[in-house]
Amino acid sequence: MLTAIRDIGRWLRRTKNIEELETLIQAPFENTDKKFVLFVKINIDESKYEGVVREDYDSTKIQRYLYRRGSSNGPNTTPAAKITDDVEKKTFPQKITAWFKKYRDLDDTGIVAQIGDVLLNNQNKIIEDIKNALRKDDKNVLLTIKVVKQNQEHYLGDLEVFRTLLKTIVNTQVGKGSTAKHICSICGEKKQVSGDPRIFNFYTIDKPGFIAGGFNKADAWKNFPLCYECKLDIEEGRRYVEQKLQFKFHGLNYFLIPRLLFSDVQPELMKILLDTKKIISLKEQAKKRITNDENDILEIVSREKDVLTVNFLFLRIRKNRSDEPILLLIEDIFPSRLREIFAAKDRVDTLFSRSDYDDFTFEKIRTFFAHSSEGKRDYDLDKYFLEIVDATFRGKKIDFSFLIEFCMAVIRREFIKEEREGDFKKRVDDALMVVMFLKELGLLSFKEASSMKESIFSEVFKKYAGMLNSPEKTGVFLLGALTQLLLSKQYSVRGAKPFKKHLKGLRMDEKDFRALLPKVQHKLEEYDSFDKGKAQIAEAVSRSFLEAGENWKVAVDELNFYFVCGMNLAPEIAAVVYKDKKEKEV
């Protein structure tokens, strides 16, 4: 993955002539309104503090602001910091004055030491002036230095001493590099290497387990030796991927990282992906999507030949970037695999091509792997959702009972809400589409029906991917359809469905299902609605239960899933038994 990012960064830096400082300097704010900069003015001709100046943030001045992040608990790489904490106790002393203390000996001109002394001597006054310059509604404020020299004001980036120090600090990674030349883990060349890249914060040397040889930072380079040139390329590559190839994925974000398999092949897609202007038109060309991101370009990628692969990097990125844990990394997915996924989506969309069905996307899966309970605000089922995502792209088998457990948890919650029965039906539809999609990809396996007898409903059973492959399953499915016909009749007569109480919150076992059939039949007779069509369904249920015998080896969740599927697909079952009638009783 890092090699792929390095290749992107190298290509960008060479073709677009991006200079070293352009890569090193970072934008303090991204896509936010109302941004400001507070400058502490220092006159170096007179070694004098001249106050705090407030200016509107200007994105065209990023190179002049010379901002670059550093340690969360120490100074940044440059003496500029976002005001996120207590100015008096943290931001000013830890990020600004601490920088001048730490790096004053690296500067031969004496300017850093001079400014540092002025800051220390006027610390209380400066902090007071900063507080007065801040406003109540300020959220995005950069604190930095403005140098007055020969009656002219200079940003940090205007002065050669600070530009040089930035390069020096990043290049040496003070105290963390090797003393001799070693093999870079990315380019494979023998160079001076560092062991603290600080490009992605999922890698750290602050814990003993992350450092070769124990808690000795001097040996950190042994874990991840990285030369300065590769570090710059990776940094530029990450910046581009983050800005242009970051997409939404149902409550999560992922980076789409392309990688060429052959260095002498440059497909048109790769050229577009690495061109800011062309990538916009690429997003407009996408006709189908499997995510909730309008900019999703996976369908475009799926059209390519297998001369490249893509990596999916799911990171949890925090605002202060203190850490960036990897949620999921899916590497080396070929366009042909994406074509298989879109083909499965097409088949499912065709099967469910009715006005009341939405096209399939991963949102259907997310529905059941978002919140463990209705009161949860945060996504606490990300781990399981990402397991399904990973299996889908890699082609790994999924345990059917695991899937149905989560599907039924959501379906049961909707079932008990009388006022929102439309949501219940939709959740069952969603679950059935998810099962069909995963079955189409070969990720769910169902045993072939052994001695199933043909019936008038066999075509319906075959239609749904072989799930209904045993008599107990077909019996429960048909019982669900018959029960729905009763509930519909009951609602048309009484405006309510009191029979729902007999369904035990969809936690019925074999004994409950066997007992449910006569109850449904009896209630239909009470409504004078047990006609020939319903009698055919009831007869098929009885035959299936007899054929299944005793002690069904099907889990409760799975049985209830087939039951609710039967409820939702009652119109298809009714169409079989009422096909000669002008009006079908549903």
GROMACS .gro file of N, CA, C and O in nm, residues 423-505:
model
  332
  423ASP      N    1  -4.176   0.008   0.760
  423ASP     CA    2  -4.034  -0.013   0.785
  423ASP      C    3  -4.003  -0.162   0.805
  423ASP      O    4  -3.897  -0.209   0.765
  424PHE      N    5  -4.097  -0.233   0.867
  424PHE     CA    6  -4.078  -0.378   0.883
  424PHE      C    7  -4.065  -0.446   0.748
  424PHE      O    8  -3.974  -0.525   0.723
  425LYS      N    9  -4.157  -0.417   0.658
  425LYS     CA   10  -4.153  -0.477   0.525
  425LYS      C   11  -4.024  -0.440   0.454
  425LYS      O   12  -3.960  -0.524   0.390
  426LYS      N   13  -3.983  -0.315   0.465
  426LYS     CA   14  -3.861  -0.270   0.398
  426LYS      C   15  -3.738  -0.341   0.454
  426LYS      O   16  -3.647  -0.378   0.379
  427ARG      N   17  -3.735  -0.360   0.585
  427ARG     CA   18  -3.620  -0.429   0.645
  427ARG      C   19  -3.612  -0.575   0.597
  427ARG      O   20  -3.503  -0.626   0.574
  428VAL      N   21  -3.727  -0.639   0.583
  428VAL     CA   22  -3.726  -0.776   0.532
  428VAL      C   23  -3.678  -0.777   0.387
  428VAL      O   24  -3.598  -0.863   0.347
  429ASP      N   25  -3.726  -0.681   0.309
  429ASP     CA   26  -3.679  -0.669   0.170
  429ASP      C   27  -3.528  -0.651   0.165
  429ASP      O   28  -3.458  -0.714   0.086
  430ASP      N   29  -3.478  -0.562   0.251
  430ASP     CA   30  -3.334  -0.534   0.255
  430ASP      C   31  -3.256  -0.662   0.288
  430ASP      O   32  -3.154  -0.691   0.225
  431ALA      N   33  -3.303  -0.734   0.388
  431ALA     CA   34  -3.233  -0.857   0.430
  431ALA      C   35  -3.231  -0.960   0.317
  431ALA      O   36  -3.129  -1.025   0.292
  432LEU      N   37  -3.344  -0.974   0.249
  432LEU     CA   38  -3.351  -1.071   0.140
  432LEU      C   39  -3.257  -1.031   0.026
  432LEU      O   40  -3.190  -1.116  -0.034
  433MET      N   41  -3.249  -0.900  -0.003
  433MET     CA   42  -3.158  -0.853  -0.108
  433MET      C   43  -3.012  -0.877  -0.070
  433MET      O   44  -2.930  -0.913  -0.154
  434VAL      N   45  -2.981  -0.856   0.058
  434VAL     CA   46  -2.844  -0.880   0.105
  434VAL      C   47  -2.808  -1.027   0.087
  434VAL      O   48  -2.700  -1.061   0.036
  435VAL      N   49  -2.898  -1.116   0.128
  435VAL     CA   50  -2.872  -1.260   0.115
  435VAL      C   51  -2.853  -1.297  -0.032
  435VAL      O   52  -2.760  -1.370  -0.069
  436MET      N   53  -2.940  -1.244  -0.118
  436MET     CA   54  -2.930  -1.275  -0.259
  436MET      C   55  -2.801  -1.223  -0.320
  436MET      O   56  -2.736  -1.291  -0.401
  437PHE      N   57  -2.761  -1.103  -0.282
  437PHE     CA   58  -2.637  -1.043  -0.334
  437PHE      C   59  -2.516  -1.128  -0.296
  437PHE      O   60  -2.431  -1.161  -0.380
  438LEU      N   61  -2.507  -1.164  -0.169
  438LEU     CA   62  -2.394  -1.244  -0.123
  438LEU      C   63  -2.397  -1.385  -0.183
  438LEU      O   64  -2.293  -1.444  -0.211
  439LYS      N   65  -2.518  -1.438  -0.203
  439LYS     CA   66  -2.529  -1.569  -0.267
  439LYS      C   67  -2.484  -1.561  -0.413
  439LYS      O   68  -2.415  -1.651  -0.464
  440GLU      N   69  -2.520  -1.455  -0.482
  440GLU     CA   70  -2.479  -1.437  -0.622
  440GLU      C   71  -2.327  -1.432  -0.635
  440GLU      O   72  -2.271  -1.473  -0.736
  441LEU      N   73  -2.261  -1.380  -0.531
  441LEU     CA   74  -2.114  -1.372  -0.532
  441LEU      C   75  -2.049  -1.501  -0.485
  441LEU      O   76  -1.926  -1.511  -0.480
  442GLY      N   77  -2.130  -1.598  -0.446
  442GLY     CA   78  -2.075  -1.725  -0.400
  442GLY      C   79  -2.022  -1.720  -0.259
  442GLY      O   80  -1.942  -1.807  -0.219
  443LEU      N   81  -2.064  -1.622  -0.180
  443LEU     CA   82  -2.013  -1.607  -0.043
  443LEU      C   83  -2.100  -1.680   0.059
  443LEU      O   84  -2.058  -1.700   0.173
  444LEU      N   85  -2.220  -1.719   0.019
  444LEU     CA   86  -2.309  -1.798   0.104
  444LEU      C   87  -2.332  -1.932   0.035
  444LEU      O   88  -2.356  -1.936  -0.086
  445SER      N   89  -2.326  -2.036   0.110
  445SER     CA   90  -2.345  -2.170   0.053
  445SER      C   91  -2.468  -2.235   0.112
  445SER      O   92  -2.487  -2.236   0.234
  446PHE      N   93  -2.553  -2.288   0.025
  446PHE     CA   94  -2.671  -2.363   0.068
  446PHE      C   95  -2.663  -2.503   0.007
  446PHE      O   96  -2.631  -2.517  -0.110
  447LYS      N   97  -2.691  -2.601   0.088
  447LYS     CA   98  -2.688  -2.738   0.038
  447LYS      C   99  -2.798  -2.759  -0.066
  447LYS      O  100  -2.906  -2.701  -0.056
  448GLU      N  101  -2.768  -2.843  -0.162
  448GLU     CA  102  -2.867  -2.875  -0.263
  448GLU      C  103  -2.983  -2.954  -0.199
  448GLU      O  104  -2.961  -3.036  -0.111
  449ALA      N  105  -3.104  -2.923  -0.245
  449ALA     CA  106  -3.220  -2.996  -0.193
  449ALA      C  107  -3.207  -3.143  -0.230
  449ALA      O  108  -3.185  -3.178  -0.345
  450SER      N  109  -3.218  -3.228  -0.129
  450SER     CA  110  -3.195  -3.372  -0.152
  450SER      C  111  -3.318  -3.441  -0.212
  450SER      O  112  -3.315  -3.487  -0.325
  451SER      N  113  -3.425  -3.449  -0.138
  451SER     CA  114  -3.543  -3.524  -0.185
  451SER      C  115  -3.667  -3.437  -0.182
  451SER      O  116  -3.774  -3.481  -0.141
  452MET      N  117  -3.651  -3.311  -0.221
  452MET     CA  118  -3.764  -3.220  -0.221
  452MET      C  119  -3.861  -3.257  -0.334
  452MET      O  120  -3.820  -3.278  -0.449
  453LYS      N  121  -3.987  -3.265  -0.302
  453LYS     CA  122  -4.088  -3.299  -0.402
  453LYS      C  123  -4.132  -3.172  -0.474
  453LYS      O  124  -4.138  -3.065  -0.418
  454GLU      N  125  -4.160  -3.187  -0.602
  454GLU     CA  126  -4.209  -3.075  -0.681
  454GLU      C  127  -4.348  -3.035  -0.632
  454GLU      O  128  -4.428  -3.119  -0.589
  455SER      N  129  -4.376  -2.905  -0.640
  455SER     CA  130  -4.508  -2.854  -0.603
  455SER      C  131  -4.537  -2.733  -0.691
  455SER      O  132  -4.451  -2.688  -0.767
  456ILE      N  133  -4.657  -2.681  -0.676
  456ILE     CA  134  -4.694  -2.564  -0.757
  456ILE      C  135  -4.613  -2.441  -0.718
  456ILE      O  136  -4.612  -2.342  -0.792
  457PHE      N  137  -4.543  -2.448  -0.604
  457PHE     CA  138  -4.463  -2.335  -0.558
  457PHE      C  139  -4.314  -2.351  -0.587
  457PHE      O  140  -4.233  -2.268  -0.546
  458SER      N  141  -4.277  -2.458  -0.656
  458SER     CA  142  -4.134  -2.488  -0.677
  458SER      C  143  -4.060  -2.376  -0.748
  458SER      O  144  -3.945  -2.346  -0.718
  459GLU      N  145  -4.126  -2.309  -0.844
  459GLU     CA  146  -4.060  -2.201  -0.917
  459GLU      C  147  -4.026  -2.085  -0.826
  459GLU      O  148  -3.924  -2.020  -0.842
  460VAL      N  149  -4.114  -2.057  -0.731
  460VAL     CA  150  -4.086  -1.950  -0.634
  460VAL      C  151  -3.967  -1.988  -0.547
  460VAL      O  152  -3.877  -1.906  -0.522
  461PHE      N  153  -3.962  -2.114  -0.504
  461PHE     CA  154  -3.852  -2.159  -0.419
  461PHE      C  155  -3.718  -2.147  -0.493
  461PHE      O  156  -3.618  -2.103  -0.437
  462LYS      N  157  -3.717  -2.188  -0.620
  462LYS     CA  158  -3.593  -2.186  -0.697
  462LYS      C  159  -3.547  -2.043  -0.723
  462LYS      O  160  -3.428  -2.017  -0.737
  463LYS      N  161  -3.640  -1.952  -0.731
  463LYS     CA  162  -3.609  -1.813  -0.764
  463LYS      C  163  -3.517  -1.749  -0.661
  463LYS      O  164  -3.433  -1.665  -0.696
  464TYR      N  165  -3.529  -1.791  -0.535
  464TYR     CA  166  -3.455  -1.724  -0.429
  464TYR      C  167  -3.331  -1.803  -0.386
  464TYR      O  168  -3.313  -1.842  -0.271
  465ALA      N  169  -3.247  -1.827  -0.485
  465ALA     CA  170  -3.107  -1.868  -0.466
  465ALA      C  171  -3.087  -1.997  -0.388
  465ALA      O  172  -2.984  -2.016  -0.326
  466GLY      N  173  -3.185  -2.085  -0.389
  466GLY     CA  174  -3.165  -2.213  -0.324
  466GLY      C  175  -3.171  -2.210  -0.173
  466GLY      O  176  -3.132  -2.307  -0.107
  467MET      N  177  -3.217  -2.100  -0.114
  467MET     CA  178  -3.227  -2.094   0.033
  467MET      C  179  -3.329  -2.195   0.084
  467MET      O  180  -3.311  -2.256   0.189
  468LEU      N  181  -3.439  -2.207   0.011
  468LEU     CA  182  -3.549  -2.294   0.055
  468LEU      C  183  -3.522  -2.436   0.007
  468LEU      O  184  -3.589  -2.488  -0.082
  469ASN      N  185  -3.422  -2.497   0.071
  469ASN     CA  186  -3.371  -2.626   0.021
  469ASN      C  187  -3.407  -2.744   0.110
  469ASN      O  188  -3.346  -2.850   0.101
  470SER      N  189  -3.506  -2.727   0.198
  470SER     CA  190  -3.551  -2.839   0.283
  470SER      C  191  -3.699  -2.819   0.314
  470SER      O  192  -3.750  -2.706   0.311
  471PRO      N  193  -3.771  -2.925   0.343
  471PRO     CA  194  -3.917  -2.914   0.364
  471PRO      C  195  -3.954  -2.823   0.481
  471PRO      O  196  -4.055  -2.754   0.475
  472GLU      N  197  -3.874  -2.826   0.589
  472GLU     CA  198  -3.910  -2.738   0.701
  472GLU      C  199  -3.899  -2.590   0.663
  472GLU      O  200  -3.978  -2.507   0.708
  473LYS      N  201  -3.802  -2.558   0.576
  473LYS     CA  202  -3.784  -2.419   0.532
  473LYS      C  203  -3.898  -2.376   0.440
  473LYS      O  204  -3.953  -2.266   0.455
  474THR      N  205  -3.933  -2.462   0.345
  474THR     CA  206  -4.043  -2.427   0.255
  474THR      C  207  -4.175  -2.420   0.332
  474THR      O  208  -4.260  -2.333   0.304
  475GLY      N  209  -4.191  -2.507   0.430
  475GLY     CA  210  -4.313  -2.505   0.510
  475GLY      C  211  -4.328  -2.376   0.588
  475GLY      O  212  -4.435  -2.314   0.590
  476VAL      N  213  -4.219  -2.334   0.653
  476VAL     CA  214  -4.223  -2.210   0.731
  476VAL      C  215  -4.243  -2.090   0.639
  476VAL      O  216  -4.317  -1.996   0.671
  477PHE      N  217  -4.179  -2.093   0.524
  477PHE     CA  218  -4.194  -1.985   0.426
  477PHE      C  219  -4.339  -1.970   0.382
  477PHE      O  220  -4.396  -1.860   0.383
  478LEU      N  221  -4.402  -2.081   0.344
  478LEU     CA  222  -4.542  -2.077   0.301
  478LEU      C  223  -4.636  -2.039   0.415
  478LEU      O  224  -4.736  -1.968   0.395
  479LEU      N  225  -4.601  -2.082   0.536
  479LEU     CA  226  -4.681  -2.043   0.653
  479LEU      C  227  -4.674  -1.893   0.674
  479LEU      O  228  -4.773  -1.828   0.712
  480GLY      N  229  -4.557  -1.834   0.648
  480GLY     CA  230  -4.544  -1.688   0.657
  480GLY      C  231  -4.634  -1.619   0.558
  480GLY      O  232  -4.700  -1.518   0.590
  481ALA      N  233  -4.640  -1.672   0.434
  481ALA     CA  234  -4.728  -1.612   0.333
  481ALA      C  235  -4.875  -1.624   0.375
  481ALA      O  236  -4.952  -1.528   0.363
  482LEU      N  237  -4.914  -1.741   0.424
  482LEU     CA  238  -5.053  -1.762   0.467
  482LEU      C  239  -5.088  -1.670   0.584
  482LEU      O  240  -5.198  -1.614   0.590
  483THR      N  241  -4.993  -1.653   0.675
  483THR     CA  242  -5.016  -1.564   0.790
  483THR      C  243  -5.035  -1.420   0.744
  483THR      O  244  -5.120  -1.347   0.797
  484GLN      N  245  -4.959  -1.379   0.645
  484GLN     CA  246  -4.972  -1.243   0.594
  484GLN      C  247  -5.108  -1.222   0.528
  484GLN      O  248  -5.170  -1.115   0.541
  485LEU      N  249  -5.156  -1.323   0.457
  485LEU     CA  250  -5.289  -1.312   0.398
  485LEU      C  251  -5.396  -1.295   0.507
  485LEU      O  252  -5.492  -1.219   0.491
  486LEU      N  253  -5.378  -1.364   0.619
  486LEU     CA  254  -5.471  -1.348   0.732
  486LEU      C  255  -5.461  -1.206   0.790
  486LEU      O  256  -5.564  -1.141   0.814
  487LEU      N  257  -5.337  -1.159   0.811
  487LEU     CA  258  -5.319  -1.026   0.870
  487LEU      C  259  -5.379  -0.917   0.780
  487LEU      O  260  -5.438  -0.820   0.828
  488SER      N  261  -5.362  -0.934   0.649
  488SER     CA  262  -5.418  -0.836   0.555
  488SER      C  263  -5.571  -0.837   0.562
  488SER      O  264  -5.636  -0.731   0.560
  489LYS      N  265  -5.629  -0.957   0.568
  489LYS     CA  266  -5.775  -0.967   0.580
  489LYS      C  267  -5.822  -0.907   0.712
  489LYS      O  268  -5.922  -0.833   0.716
  490GLN      N  269  -5.753  -0.938   0.817
  490GLN     CA  270  -5.790  -0.887   0.950
  490GLN      C  271  -5.786  -0.734   0.952
  490GLN      O  272  -5.874  -0.669   1.009
  491TYR      N  273  -5.682  -0.678   0.891
  491TYR     CA  274  -5.669  -0.532   0.890
  491TYR      C  275  -5.779  -0.467   0.807
  491TYR      O  276  -5.831  -0.359   0.843
  492SER      N  277  -5.819  -0.532   0.696
  492SER     CA  278  -5.924  -0.475   0.611
  492SER      C  279  -6.059  -0.474   0.683
  492SER      O  280  -6.144  -0.390   0.657
  493VAL      N  281  -6.077  -0.570   0.775
  493VAL     CA  282  -6.204  -0.580   0.848
  493VAL      C  283  -6.203  -0.497   0.976
  493VAL      O  284  -6.300  -0.425   1.005
  494ARG      N  285  -6.091  -0.502   1.050
  494ARG     CA  286  -6.089  -0.441   1.184
  494ARG      C  287  -6.000  -0.318   1.195
  494ARG      O  288  -6.001  -0.248   1.297
  495GLY      N  289  -5.918  -0.294   1.093
  495GLY     CA  290  -5.825  -0.181   1.102
  495GLY      C  291  -5.711  -0.207   1.197
  495GLY      O  292  -5.642  -0.115   1.242
  496ALA      N  293  -5.687  -0.330   1.232
  496ALA     CA  294  -5.579  -0.371   1.324
  496ALA      C  295  -5.543  -0.516   1.294
  496ALA      O  296  -5.612  -0.586   1.219
  497LYS      N  297  -5.432  -0.559   1.354
  497LYS     CA  298  -5.384  -0.696   1.331
  497LYS      C  299  -5.354  -0.765   1.465
  497LYS      O  300  -5.240  -0.794   1.498
  498PRO      N  301  -5.456  -0.791   1.543
  498PRO     CA  302  -5.435  -0.852   1.676
  498PRO      C  303  -5.372  -0.991   1.670
  498PRO      O  304  -5.315  -1.037   1.769
  499PHE      N  305  -5.379  -1.056   1.553
  499PHE     CA  306  -5.323  -1.191   1.544
  499PHE      C  307  -5.170  -1.188   1.556
  499PHE      O  308  -5.107  -1.291   1.580
  500LYS      N  309  -5.109  -1.069   1.542
  500LYS     CA  310  -4.963  -1.058   1.551
  500LYS      C  311  -4.909  -1.111   1.683
  500LYS      O  312  -4.795  -1.156   1.692
  501LYS      N  313  -4.993  -1.106   1.788
  501LYS     CA  314  -4.945  -1.150   1.920
  501LYS      C  315  -4.911  -1.298   1.921
  501LYS      O  316  -4.833  -1.344   2.004
  502HIS      N  317  -4.968  -1.375   1.828
  502HIS     CA  318  -4.940  -1.519   1.822
  502HIS      C  319  -4.803  -1.548   1.759
  502HIS      O  320  -4.757  -1.662   1.763
  503LEU      N  321  -4.739  -1.444   1.704
  503LEU     CA  322  -4.612  -1.466   1.635
  503LEU      C  323  -4.492  -1.449   1.728
  503LEU      O  324  -4.377  -1.460   1.686
  504LYS      N  325  -4.518  -1.423   1.857
  504LYS     CA  326  -4.417  -1.424   1.963
  504LYS      C  327  -4.293  -1.339   1.932
  504LYS      O  328  -4.180  -1.379   1.960
  505GLY      N  329  -4.318  -1.224   1.873
  505GLY     CA  330  -4.207  -1.134   1.846
  505GLY      C  331  -4.105  -1.192   1.749
  505GLY      O  332  -3.988  -1.153   1.748
   0.00000   0.00000   0.00000
